[in-house]
mmCIF file of C-alpha atoms and ligand atoms in Angstrom:
data_model
loop_
_atom_site.group_PDB
_atom_site.id
_atom_site.type_symbol
_atom_site.label_atom_id
_atom_site.label_comp_id
_atom_site.label_asym_id
_atom_site.label_seq_id
_atom_site.Cartn_x
_atom_site.Cartn_y
_atom_site.Cartn_z
ATOM 1 C CA MET A 187 -11.966 -2.276 2.122
ATOM 2 C CA LYS A 188 -8.751 -3.819 0.894
ATOM 3 C CA LEU A 189 -5.722 -4.564 3.065
ATOM 4 C CA PHE A 190 -2.239 -4.613 1.568
ATOM 5 C CA LEU A 191 0.921 -5.766 3.330
ATOM 6 C CA ASP A 192 3.667 -3.111 3.407
ATOM 7 C CA SER A 193 6.708 -5.384 3.201
ATOM 8 C CA ALA A 194 9.259 -6.970 0.877
ATOM 9 C CA LEU A 195 10.015 -9.883 3.216
ATOM 10 C CA ILE A 196 8.806 -13.047 1.512
ATOM 11 C CA ASP A 197 8.233 -14.920 4.803
ATOM 12 C CA GLU A 198 5.882 -12.145 5.931
ATOM 13 C CA VAL A 199 4.112 -12.174 2.552
ATOM 14 C CA ARG A 200 3.622 -15.969 2.725
ATOM 15 C CA GLU A 201 2.332 -15.853 6.313
ATOM 16 C CA ALA A 202 -0.048 -12.946 5.657
ATOM 17 C CA ALA A 203 -1.268 -14.529 2.392
ATOM 18 C CA GLY A 204 -2.089 -17.657 4.413
ATOM 19 C CA TRP A 205 -4.428 -15.612 6.623
ATOM 20 C CA GLY A 206 -6.560 -14.964 3.536
ATOM 21 C CA ILE A 207 -7.108 -11.272 4.244
ATOM 22 C CA VAL A 208 -4.389 -9.661 2.151
ATOM 23 C CA ASP A 209 -5.288 -8.125 -1.219
ATOM 24 C CA GLY A 210 -1.861 -6.896 -2.262
ATOM 25 C CA VAL A 211 1.650 -5.882 -1.254
ATOM 26 C CA THR A 212 3.421 -2.523 -1.392
ATOM 27 C CA THR A 213 7.190 -2.242 -1.542
ATOM 28 C CA ASN A 214 9.569 0.699 -1.734
ATOM 29 C CA PRO A 215 13.362 0.968 -2.142
ATOM 30 C CA SER A 216 13.877 0.979 1.651
ATOM 31 C CA LEU A 217 11.801 -2.204 2.108
ATOM 32 C CA ILE A 218 13.659 -3.895 -0.768
ATOM 33 C CA LYS A 219 16.976 -2.943 0.891
ATOM 34 C CA LYS A 220 15.722 -4.411 4.197
ATOM 35 C CA SER A 221 14.937 -7.698 2.409
ATOM 36 C CA GLY A 222 18.599 -7.932 1.328
ATOM 37 C CA ARG A 223 17.437 -9.443 -1.963
ATOM 38 C CA ASP A 224 17.542 -8.646 -5.655
ATOM 39 C CA PHE A 225 14.628 -6.345 -6.621
ATOM 40 C CA LYS A 226 13.377 -8.306 -9.639
ATOM 41 C CA GLU A 227 13.672 -11.636 -7.864
ATOM 42 C CA VAL A 228 11.761 -10.555 -4.767
ATOM 43 C CA ILE A 229 9.000 -8.743 -6.710
ATOM 44 C CA ASN A 230 8.421 -11.783 -8.908
ATOM 45 C CA GLU A 231 8.314 -14.088 -5.904
ATOM 46 C CA ILE A 232 5.772 -11.861 -4.132
ATOM 47 C CA CYS A 233 3.652 -11.806 -7.329
ATOM 48 C CA GLU A 234 3.668 -15.610 -7.395
ATOM 49 C CA VAL A 235 2.648 -15.932 -3.730
ATOM 50 C CA LEU A 236 -0.233 -13.452 -4.170
ATOM 51 C CA SER A 237 -1.070 -14.031 -7.820
ATOM 52 C CA ASN A 238 -4.443 -12.266 -7.525
ATOM 53 C CA GLY A 239 -3.038 -9.357 -5.511
ATOM 54 C CA ALA A 240 -1.850 -5.904 -6.589
ATOM 55 C CA ILE A 241 1.930 -5.785 -6.059
ATOM 56 C CA SER A 242 3.550 -2.333 -6.077
ATOM 57 C CA ALA A 243 7.113 -2.019 -7.407
ATOM 58 C CA GLU A 244 8.762 1.416 -7.329
ATOM 59 C CA VAL A 245 10.721 3.047 -10.159
ATOM 60 C CA LEU A 246 14.044 4.750 -9.419
ATOM 61 C CA SER A 247 14.285 7.084 -12.432
ATOM 62 C CA GLU A 248 13.547 10.753 -11.843
ATOM 63 C CA ASP A 249 12.533 11.698 -15.396
ATOM 64 C CA ALA A 250 9.358 10.549 -17.156
ATOM 65 C CA GLU A 251 11.208 8.796 -19.959
ATOM 66 C CA GLY A 252 13.264 6.708 -17.537
ATOM 67 C CA MET A 253 10.192 5.951 -15.398
ATOM 68 C CA LEU A 254 8.288 4.748 -18.475
ATOM 69 C CA LYS A 255 11.150 2.470 -19.484
ATOM 70 C CA GLU A 256 11.292 0.926 -16.013
ATOM 71 C CA ALA A 257 7.491 0.730 -15.748
ATOM 72 C CA ARG A 258 7.071 -1.123 -19.032
ATOM 73 C CA GLU A 259 9.792 -3.563 -18.042
ATOM 74 C CA PHE A 260 8.244 -4.276 -14.592
ATOM 75 C CA ALA A 261 4.785 -4.635 -16.163
ATOM 76 C CA SER A 262 6.174 -7.290 -18.516
ATOM 77 C CA TRP A 263 7.255 -9.486 -15.564
ATOM 78 C CA LYS A 264 3.818 -10.293 -14.131
ATOM 79 C CA PRO A 265 0.247 -9.095 -14.849
ATOM 80 C CA ASN A 266 -0.410 -8.070 -11.235
ATOM 81 C CA ILE A 267 2.432 -5.538 -10.920
ATOM 82 C CA VAL A 268 1.468 -1.944 -10.075
ATOM 83 C CA ILE A 269 4.054 0.718 -10.913
ATOM 84 C CA LYS A 270 4.851 2.921 -7.932
ATOM 85 C CA ILE A 271 5.843 6.411 -9.023
ATOM 86 C CA PRO A 272 6.847 9.392 -6.867
ATOM 87 C CA MET A 273 4.573 12.458 -6.788
ATOM 88 C CA THR A 274 6.528 14.836 -9.048
ATOM 89 C CA ASP A 275 5.737 16.605 -12.318
ATOM 90 C CA GLU A 276 7.820 14.021 -14.183
ATOM 91 C CA GLY A 277 6.040 11.272 -12.242
ATOM 92 C CA LEU A 278 2.622 12.537 -13.301
ATOM 93 C CA LYS A 279 3.706 12.734 -16.949
ATOM 94 C CA ALA A 280 4.617 9.050 -16.736
ATOM 95 C CA VAL A 281 1.351 8.172 -14.937
ATOM 96 C CA LYS A 282 -0.695 9.797 -17.716
ATOM 97 C CA VAL A 283 1.054 7.726 -20.413
ATOM 98 C CA LEU A 284 0.865 4.509 -18.389
ATOM 99 C CA SER A 285 -2.842 4.975 -17.684
ATOM 100 C CA GLU A 286 -3.426 5.282 -21.452
ATOM 101 C CA GLU A 287 -1.452 2.042 -21.913
ATOM 102 C CA GLY A 288 -3.579 0.267 -19.283
ATOM 103 C CA ILE A 289 -0.669 -0.139 -16.835
ATOM 104 C CA HIS A 290 -1.685 0.306 -13.201
ATOM 105 C CA THR A 291 0.069 2.983 -11.150
ATOM 106 C CA ASN A 292 0.432 3.950 -7.497
ATOM 107 C CA VAL A 293 1.518 7.560 -6.916
ATOM 108 C CA THR A 294 3.583 7.642 -3.750
ATOM 109 C CA LEU A 295 5.143 10.100 -1.294
ATOM 110 C CA MET A 296 1.876 12.045 -1.214
ATOM 111 C CA PHE A 297 1.393 14.612 1.529
ATOM 112 C CA SER A 298 -1.356 16.999 0.360
ATOM 113 C CA ALA A 299 -4.881 16.869 -1.055
ATOM 114 C CA ASN A 300 -3.823 18.937 -4.078
ATOM 115 C CA GLN A 301 -1.193 16.300 -4.910
ATOM 116 C CA ALA A 302 -3.987 13.685 -4.753
ATOM 117 C CA LEU A 303 -6.154 15.809 -7.065
ATOM 118 C CA LEU A 304 -3.381 16.077 -9.674
ATOM 119 C CA ALA A 305 -2.585 12.347 -9.502
ATOM 120 C CA ALA A 306 -6.259 11.448 -10.006
ATOM 121 C CA LYS A 307 -6.481 13.789 -13.001
ATOM 122 C CA ALA A 308 -3.376 12.120 -14.483
ATOM 123 C CA GLY A 309 -5.209 8.778 -14.263
ATOM 124 C CA ALA A 310 -3.471 7.143 -11.278
ATOM 125 C CA THR A 311 -4.949 3.787 -10.266
ATOM 126 C CA TYR A 312 -3.925 4.395 -6.633
ATOM 127 C CA VAL A 313 -2.509 7.232 -4.539
ATOM 128 C CA SER A 314 -0.509 6.660 -1.366
ATOM 129 C CA PRO A 315 -0.797 9.420 1.244
ATOM 130 C CA PHE A 316 1.745 8.804 4.058
ATOM 131 C CA VAL A 317 -0.197 9.350 7.275
ATOM 132 C CA GLY A 318 2.508 8.325 9.777
ATOM 133 C CA ARG A 319 5.145 10.625 8.302
ATOM 134 C CA LEU A 320 2.642 13.522 8.405
ATOM 135 C CA ASP A 321 1.856 12.756 12.067
ATOM 136 C CA ASP A 322 5.623 12.632 12.763
ATOM 137 C CA ASN A 323 5.843 16.093 11.177
ATOM 138 C CA GLY A 324 3.180 17.526 13.508
ATOM 139 C CA GLN A 325 0.383 17.389 10.915
ATOM 140 C CA ASP A 326 -2.823 15.332 10.999
ATOM 141 C CA GLY A 327 -2.371 12.374 8.649
ATOM 142 C CA MET A 328 -5.932 11.108 8.941
ATOM 143 C CA GLN A 329 -7.364 14.562 8.170
ATOM 144 C CA LEU A 330 -5.590 14.304 4.819
ATOM 145 C CA ILE A 331 -7.336 10.963 4.171
ATOM 146 C CA SER A 332 -10.687 12.501 5.038
ATOM 147 C CA ASP A 333 -10.018 15.396 2.626
ATOM 148 C CA ILE A 334 -8.993 13.110 -0.259
ATOM 149 C CA VAL A 335 -12.012 10.804 0.288
ATOM 150 C CA GLN A 336 -14.298 13.841 0.114
ATOM 151 C CA MET A 337 -12.503 15.329 -2.902
ATOM 152 C CA TYR A 338 -12.678 12.068 -4.889
ATOM 153 C CA MET A 339 -16.357 11.622 -3.970
ATOM 154 C CA ASN A 340 -17.189 15.181 -5.086
ATOM 155 C CA TYR A 341 -16.010 14.447 -8.617
ATOM 156 C CA GLY A 342 -16.408 10.668 -8.922
ATOM 157 C CA PHE A 343 -12.697 9.917 -9.443
ATOM 158 C CA ASP A 344 -11.939 6.180 -9.808
ATOM 159 C CA THR A 345 -8.489 6.511 -8.206
ATOM 160 C CA GLU A 346 -8.232 4.420 -5.028
ATOM 161 C CA ILE A 347 -6.701 5.778 -1.826
ATOM 162 C CA ILE A 348 -4.051 3.586 -0.172
ATOM 163 C CA VAL A 349 -3.446 4.770 3.396
ATOM 164 C CA ALA A 350 0.334 4.312 3.746
ATOM 165 C CA SER A 351 2.957 4.862 6.432
ATOM 166 C CA VAL A 352 0.593 3.176 8.891
ATOM 167 C CA ARG A 353 2.012 3.237 12.429
ATOM 168 C CA HIS A 354 -0.663 1.551 14.575
ATOM 169 C CA PRO A 355 -4.005 -0.321 14.348
ATOM 170 C CA MET A 356 -6.041 2.859 14.917
ATOM 171 C CA HIS A 357 -4.770 4.194 11.584
ATOM 172 C CA VAL A 358 -6.430 1.161 9.950
ATOM 173 C CA HIS A 359 -9.658 1.527 11.948
ATOM 174 C CA GLU A 360 -9.905 5.239 11.104
ATOM 175 C CA SER A 361 -9.148 4.534 7.424
ATOM 176 C CA ALA A 362 -12.095 2.141 7.296
ATOM 177 C CA MET A 363 -14.386 4.631 9.049
ATOM 178 C CA LEU A 364 -13.422 7.335 6.548
ATOM 179 C CA GLY A 365 -14.029 5.076 3.546
ATOM 180 C CA ALA A 366 -10.436 4.797 2.269
ATOM 181 C CA HIS A 367 -10.246 2.009 -0.305
ATOM 182 C CA VAL A 368 -7.051 0.390 1.003
ATOM 183 C CA ALA A 369 -4.675 0.480 3.971
ATOM 184 C CA THR A 370 -1.172 -0.874 3.475
ATOM 185 C CA VAL A 371 -0.094 -2.291 6.795
ATOM 186 C CA PRO A 372 3.274 -3.478 8.153
ATOM 187 C CA PHE A 373 3.250 -7.138 9.257
ATOM 188 C CA GLY A 374 3.570 -6.366 12.992
ATOM 189 C CA ILE A 375 0.532 -4.088 12.885
ATOM 190 C CA LEU A 376 -1.561 -6.668 10.995
ATOM 191 C CA GLU A 377 -0.654 -9.157 13.750
ATOM 192 C CA LYS A 378 -1.824 -6.690 16.405
ATOM 193 C CA MET A 379 -5.193 -6.373 14.645
ATOM 194 C CA PHE A 380 -6.028 -10.000 15.446
ATOM 195 C CA GLY A 381 -5.685 -9.655 19.175
ATOM 196 C CA HIS A 382 -7.853 -8.624 22.104
ATOM 197 C CA PRO A 383 -7.266 -9.620 25.742
ATOM 198 C CA LEU A 384 -10.973 -10.507 26.145
ATOM 199 C CA THR A 385 -10.680 -12.906 23.185
ATOM 200 C CA ASP A 386 -7.724 -14.622 24.913
ATOM 201 C CA SER A 387 -9.381 -14.825 28.335
ATOM 202 C CA GLY A 388 -12.655 -15.984 26.732
ATOM 203 C CA ILE A 389 -10.904 -18.846 24.915
ATOM 204 C CA GLU A 390 -9.080 -19.756 28.138
ATOM 205 C CA LYS A 391 -12.365 -20.027 30.070
ATOM 206 C CA PHE A 392 -14.171 -21.985 27.339
ATOM 207 C CA MET A 393 -11.247 -24.434 27.126
ATOM 208 C CA LYS A 394 -11.213 -24.877 30.908
ATOM 209 C CA ASP A 395 -14.998 -25.362 31.034
ATOM 210 C CA ALA A 396 -14.783 -27.898 28.208
ATOM 211 C CA GLY A 397 -12.063 -29.787 30.131
ATOM 212 C CA VAL A 398 -9.544 -29.256 27.320
ATOM 213 C CA ARG A 399 -7.175 -27.338 29.670
HETATM 214 O O1 G3P B 144 5.165 1.965 1.542
HETATM 215 C C1 G3P B 144 5.372 3.266 1.894
HETATM 216 C C2 G3P B 144 5.090 3.628 3.341
HETATM 217 O O2 G3P B 144 4.149 2.795 3.898
HETATM 218 C C3 G3P B 144 6.291 3.913 4.162
HETATM 219 O O3 G3P B 144 6.055 3.894 5.543
HETATM 220 O O4 G3P B 144 6.847 3.747 7.860
HETATM 221 O O5 G3P B 144 8.490 4.314 6.042
HETATM 222 O O6 G3P B 144 6.763 5.973 6.767
HETATM 223 P P1 G3P B 144 7.098 4.528 6.600
#
């Protein structure tokens, strides 16, 4: 299973890259705004820090022609850029063309299994179902992941599922149990995944017994 960092903050990207467990980064317009930095500059810097990682950069156009123009430009910046495209009819038109051009795509703002089916048929490299926003809306986010995993297995689709809008470590655990390919995780939640009180108390006792503390 791959873990992506869901952030556009370069300090978080550097720190998480240093842990050696991050396979990519996802950004969106809200995360770019939070970084307070220029879009192109921050995407390129993230690509340099994680040069073997998949780095998602989102288009802002709403028509296929505009999306394709943006996508081709982003793809020319660095080889590891993945074009993030919203789940619309225009978005899928663009995904189809980009998949034929060998440009990787991540179809985002996905909230139903039928949306995931259409994106896979269009040739998406990744789809991003938003589990936290579904939970917030009174629906079961992880059930959607289970449905998409099953659907893709039934037909042997190559499209990878990125569990997005992750709100807590259990979302990551459940994603792994269901066989999702990727979870994109905010920095604070990745940090929480390291910890367990029994790990801390165990280290404390070993250090005391060894005379180090
Ligand atoms: O990257 C997209 C997604 O992870 C957004 O999460 O927390 O804004 O629902 P959130």
